[in-house]
CSV table of C-alpha atoms in Angstrom, one decimal:
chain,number,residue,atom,x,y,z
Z,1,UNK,CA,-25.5,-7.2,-12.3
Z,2,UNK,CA,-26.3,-3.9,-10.9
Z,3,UNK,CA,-28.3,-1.3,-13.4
Z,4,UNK,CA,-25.5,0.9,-14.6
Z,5,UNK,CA,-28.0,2.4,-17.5
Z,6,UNK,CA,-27.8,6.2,-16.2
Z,7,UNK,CA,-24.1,5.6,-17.7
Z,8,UNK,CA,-23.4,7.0,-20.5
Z,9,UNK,CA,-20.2,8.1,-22.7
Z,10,UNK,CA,-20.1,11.8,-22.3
Z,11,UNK,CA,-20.8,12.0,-18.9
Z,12,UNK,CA,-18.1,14.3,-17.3
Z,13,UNK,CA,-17.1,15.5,-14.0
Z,14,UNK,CA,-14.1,17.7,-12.3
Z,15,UNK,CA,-12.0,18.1,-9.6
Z,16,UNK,CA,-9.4,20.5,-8.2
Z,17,UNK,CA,-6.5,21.0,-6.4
Z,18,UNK,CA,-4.3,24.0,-4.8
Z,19,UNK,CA,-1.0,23.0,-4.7
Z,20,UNK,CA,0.7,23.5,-1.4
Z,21,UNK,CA,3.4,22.1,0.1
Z,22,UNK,CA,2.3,18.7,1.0
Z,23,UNK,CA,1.2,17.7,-2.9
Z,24,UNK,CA,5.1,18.7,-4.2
Z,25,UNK,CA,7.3,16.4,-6.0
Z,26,UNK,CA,9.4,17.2,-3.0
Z,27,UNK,CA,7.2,16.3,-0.3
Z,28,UNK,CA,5.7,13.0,-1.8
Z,29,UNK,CA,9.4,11.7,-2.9
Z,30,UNK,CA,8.2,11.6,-6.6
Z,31,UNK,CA,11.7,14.1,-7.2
Z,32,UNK,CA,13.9,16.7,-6.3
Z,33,UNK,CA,12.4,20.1,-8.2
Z,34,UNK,CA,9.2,21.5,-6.0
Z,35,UNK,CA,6.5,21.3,-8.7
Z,36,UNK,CA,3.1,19.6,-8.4
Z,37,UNK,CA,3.8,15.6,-8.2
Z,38,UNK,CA,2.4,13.0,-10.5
Z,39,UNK,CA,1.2,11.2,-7.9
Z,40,UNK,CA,-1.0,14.3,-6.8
Z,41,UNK,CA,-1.9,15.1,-10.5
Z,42,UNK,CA,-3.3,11.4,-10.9
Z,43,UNK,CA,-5.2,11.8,-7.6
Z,44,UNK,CA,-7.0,14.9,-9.3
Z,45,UNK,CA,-7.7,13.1,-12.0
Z,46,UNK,CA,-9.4,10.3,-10.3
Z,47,UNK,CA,-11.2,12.8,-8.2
Z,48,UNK,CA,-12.6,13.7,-11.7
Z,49,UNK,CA,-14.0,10.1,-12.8
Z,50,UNK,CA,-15.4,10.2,-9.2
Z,51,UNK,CA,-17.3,13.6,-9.6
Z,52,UNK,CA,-18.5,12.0,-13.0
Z,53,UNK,CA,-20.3,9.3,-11.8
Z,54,UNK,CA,-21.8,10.8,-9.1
Z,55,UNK,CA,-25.7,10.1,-8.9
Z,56,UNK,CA,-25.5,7.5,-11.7
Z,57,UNK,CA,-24.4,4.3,-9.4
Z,58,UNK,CA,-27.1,2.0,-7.5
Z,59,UNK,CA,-27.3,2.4,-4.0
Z,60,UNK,CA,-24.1,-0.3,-2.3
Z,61,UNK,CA,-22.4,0.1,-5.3
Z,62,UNK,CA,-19.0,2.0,-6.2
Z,63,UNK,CA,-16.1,2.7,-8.6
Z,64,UNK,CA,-12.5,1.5,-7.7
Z,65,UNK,CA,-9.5,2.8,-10.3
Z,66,UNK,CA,-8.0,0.3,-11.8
Z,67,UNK,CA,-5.9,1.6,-14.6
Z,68,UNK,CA,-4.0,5.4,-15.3
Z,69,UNK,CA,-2.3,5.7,-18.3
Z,70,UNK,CA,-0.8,9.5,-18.0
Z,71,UNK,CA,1.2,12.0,-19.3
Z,72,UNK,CA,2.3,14.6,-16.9
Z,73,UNK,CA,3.5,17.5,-19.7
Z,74,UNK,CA,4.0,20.7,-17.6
Z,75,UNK,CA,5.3,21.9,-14.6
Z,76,UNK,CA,3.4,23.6,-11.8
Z,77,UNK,CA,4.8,25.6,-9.4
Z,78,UNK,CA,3.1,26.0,-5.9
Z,79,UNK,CA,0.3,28.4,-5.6
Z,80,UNK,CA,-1.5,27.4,-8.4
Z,81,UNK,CA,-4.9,25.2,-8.8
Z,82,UNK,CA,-5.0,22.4,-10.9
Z,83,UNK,CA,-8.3,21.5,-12.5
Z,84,UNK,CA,-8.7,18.0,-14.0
Z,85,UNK,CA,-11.5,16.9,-16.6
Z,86,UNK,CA,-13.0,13.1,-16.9
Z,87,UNK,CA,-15.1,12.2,-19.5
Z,88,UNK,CA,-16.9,9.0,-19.7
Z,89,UNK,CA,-15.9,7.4,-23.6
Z,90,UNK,CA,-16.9,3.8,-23.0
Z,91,UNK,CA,-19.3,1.7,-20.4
Z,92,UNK,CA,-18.8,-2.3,-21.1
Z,93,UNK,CA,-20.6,-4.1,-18.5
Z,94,UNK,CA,-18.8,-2.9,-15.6
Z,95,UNK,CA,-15.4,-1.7,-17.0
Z,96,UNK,CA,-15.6,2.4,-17.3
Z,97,UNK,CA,-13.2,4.2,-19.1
Z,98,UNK,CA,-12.6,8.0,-19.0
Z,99,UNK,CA,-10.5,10.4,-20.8
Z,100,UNK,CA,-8.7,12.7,-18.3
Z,101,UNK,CA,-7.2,16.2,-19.1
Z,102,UNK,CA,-5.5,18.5,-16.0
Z,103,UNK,CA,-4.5,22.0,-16.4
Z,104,UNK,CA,-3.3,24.7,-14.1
Z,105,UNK,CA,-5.3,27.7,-15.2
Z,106,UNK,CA,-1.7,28.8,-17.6
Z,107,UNK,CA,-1.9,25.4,-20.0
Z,108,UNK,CA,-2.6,21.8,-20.1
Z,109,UNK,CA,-0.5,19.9,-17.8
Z,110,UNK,CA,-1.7,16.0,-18.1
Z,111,UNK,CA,-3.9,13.7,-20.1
Z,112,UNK,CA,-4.4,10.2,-20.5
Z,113,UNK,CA,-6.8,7.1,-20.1
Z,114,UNK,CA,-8.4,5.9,-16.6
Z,115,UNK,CA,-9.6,3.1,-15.8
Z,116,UNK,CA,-12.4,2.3,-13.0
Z,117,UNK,CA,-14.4,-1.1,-12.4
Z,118,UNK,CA,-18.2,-0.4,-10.6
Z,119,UNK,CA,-18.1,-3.4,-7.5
Z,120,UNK,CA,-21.0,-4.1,-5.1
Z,121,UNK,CA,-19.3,-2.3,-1.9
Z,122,UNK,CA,-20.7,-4.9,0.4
Z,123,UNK,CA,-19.2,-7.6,-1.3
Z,124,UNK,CA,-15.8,-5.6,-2.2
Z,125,UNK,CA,-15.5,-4.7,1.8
Z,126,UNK,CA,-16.5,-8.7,2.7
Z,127,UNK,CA,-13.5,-9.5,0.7
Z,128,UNK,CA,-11.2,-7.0,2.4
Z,129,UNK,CA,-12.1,-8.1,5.9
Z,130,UNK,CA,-11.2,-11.8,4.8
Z,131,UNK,CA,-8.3,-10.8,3.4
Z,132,UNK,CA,-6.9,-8.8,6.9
Z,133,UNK,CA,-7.8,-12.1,8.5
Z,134,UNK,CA,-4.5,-13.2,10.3
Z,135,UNK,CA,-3.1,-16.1,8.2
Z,136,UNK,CA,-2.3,-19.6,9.3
């Protein structure tokens, strides 16, 4: 098991996004009104537990989401920049879990719980090349 000690609950990190065109509801096909998609907020958000943990992973090793449990709880129309929060509430043995807050620089837009899982990236990208193997 890799040294994940630099972890610790409070850690935080951030991430932003303008939102154009290309990230609307609209554009993605997450619905019909154009306002910043879910899909796009979650990316933010993950962006976040990302920034978090920069530094604080051994060398060959990385985190892979695993789990979002989100509330997207305002619209945001384009032209805006969304800002999402992670902060690190629990390290157990390789399992991270962040609490994740977006807002749009007018009010809190999302929340929720992610999920990420540290892997040894060499290992990780072996299994991925066996599985685009062509099958039998």
């Amino acid at each position: 098991m890799a040294d994940l000690s630099s972890l610790k609950v409070g850690l935080e990190g951030s991430a932003s996004a303008l939102v154009t065109e290309e990230r609307l509801a609209t554009r993605v096909g997450s619905g019909n009104v154009p306002v910043f998609a879910s899909p796009m907020l979650i990316a933010v958000m993950e962006a976040a537990a990302v920034d978090c943990l920069e530094g604080h992973l051994p060398e060959n090793y990385q985190s892979l989401g695993v789990q979002l449990n989100v509330a997207h709880t305002a619209p945001t129309p384009i032209g805006f920049t969304v800002t999402a929060k992670a902060t690190l509430k629990e390290v157990s043995g390789r399992k991270l879990t962040f609490d994740v807050t977006a807002s749009d620089g007018v009010e809190q837009i999302g929340s929720g719980v992610h999920t990420r899982i540290v892997v040894d990236t060499p290992r990780f990208m072996a299994r991925l090349a066996a599985k685009s193997l062509p099958r039998r």
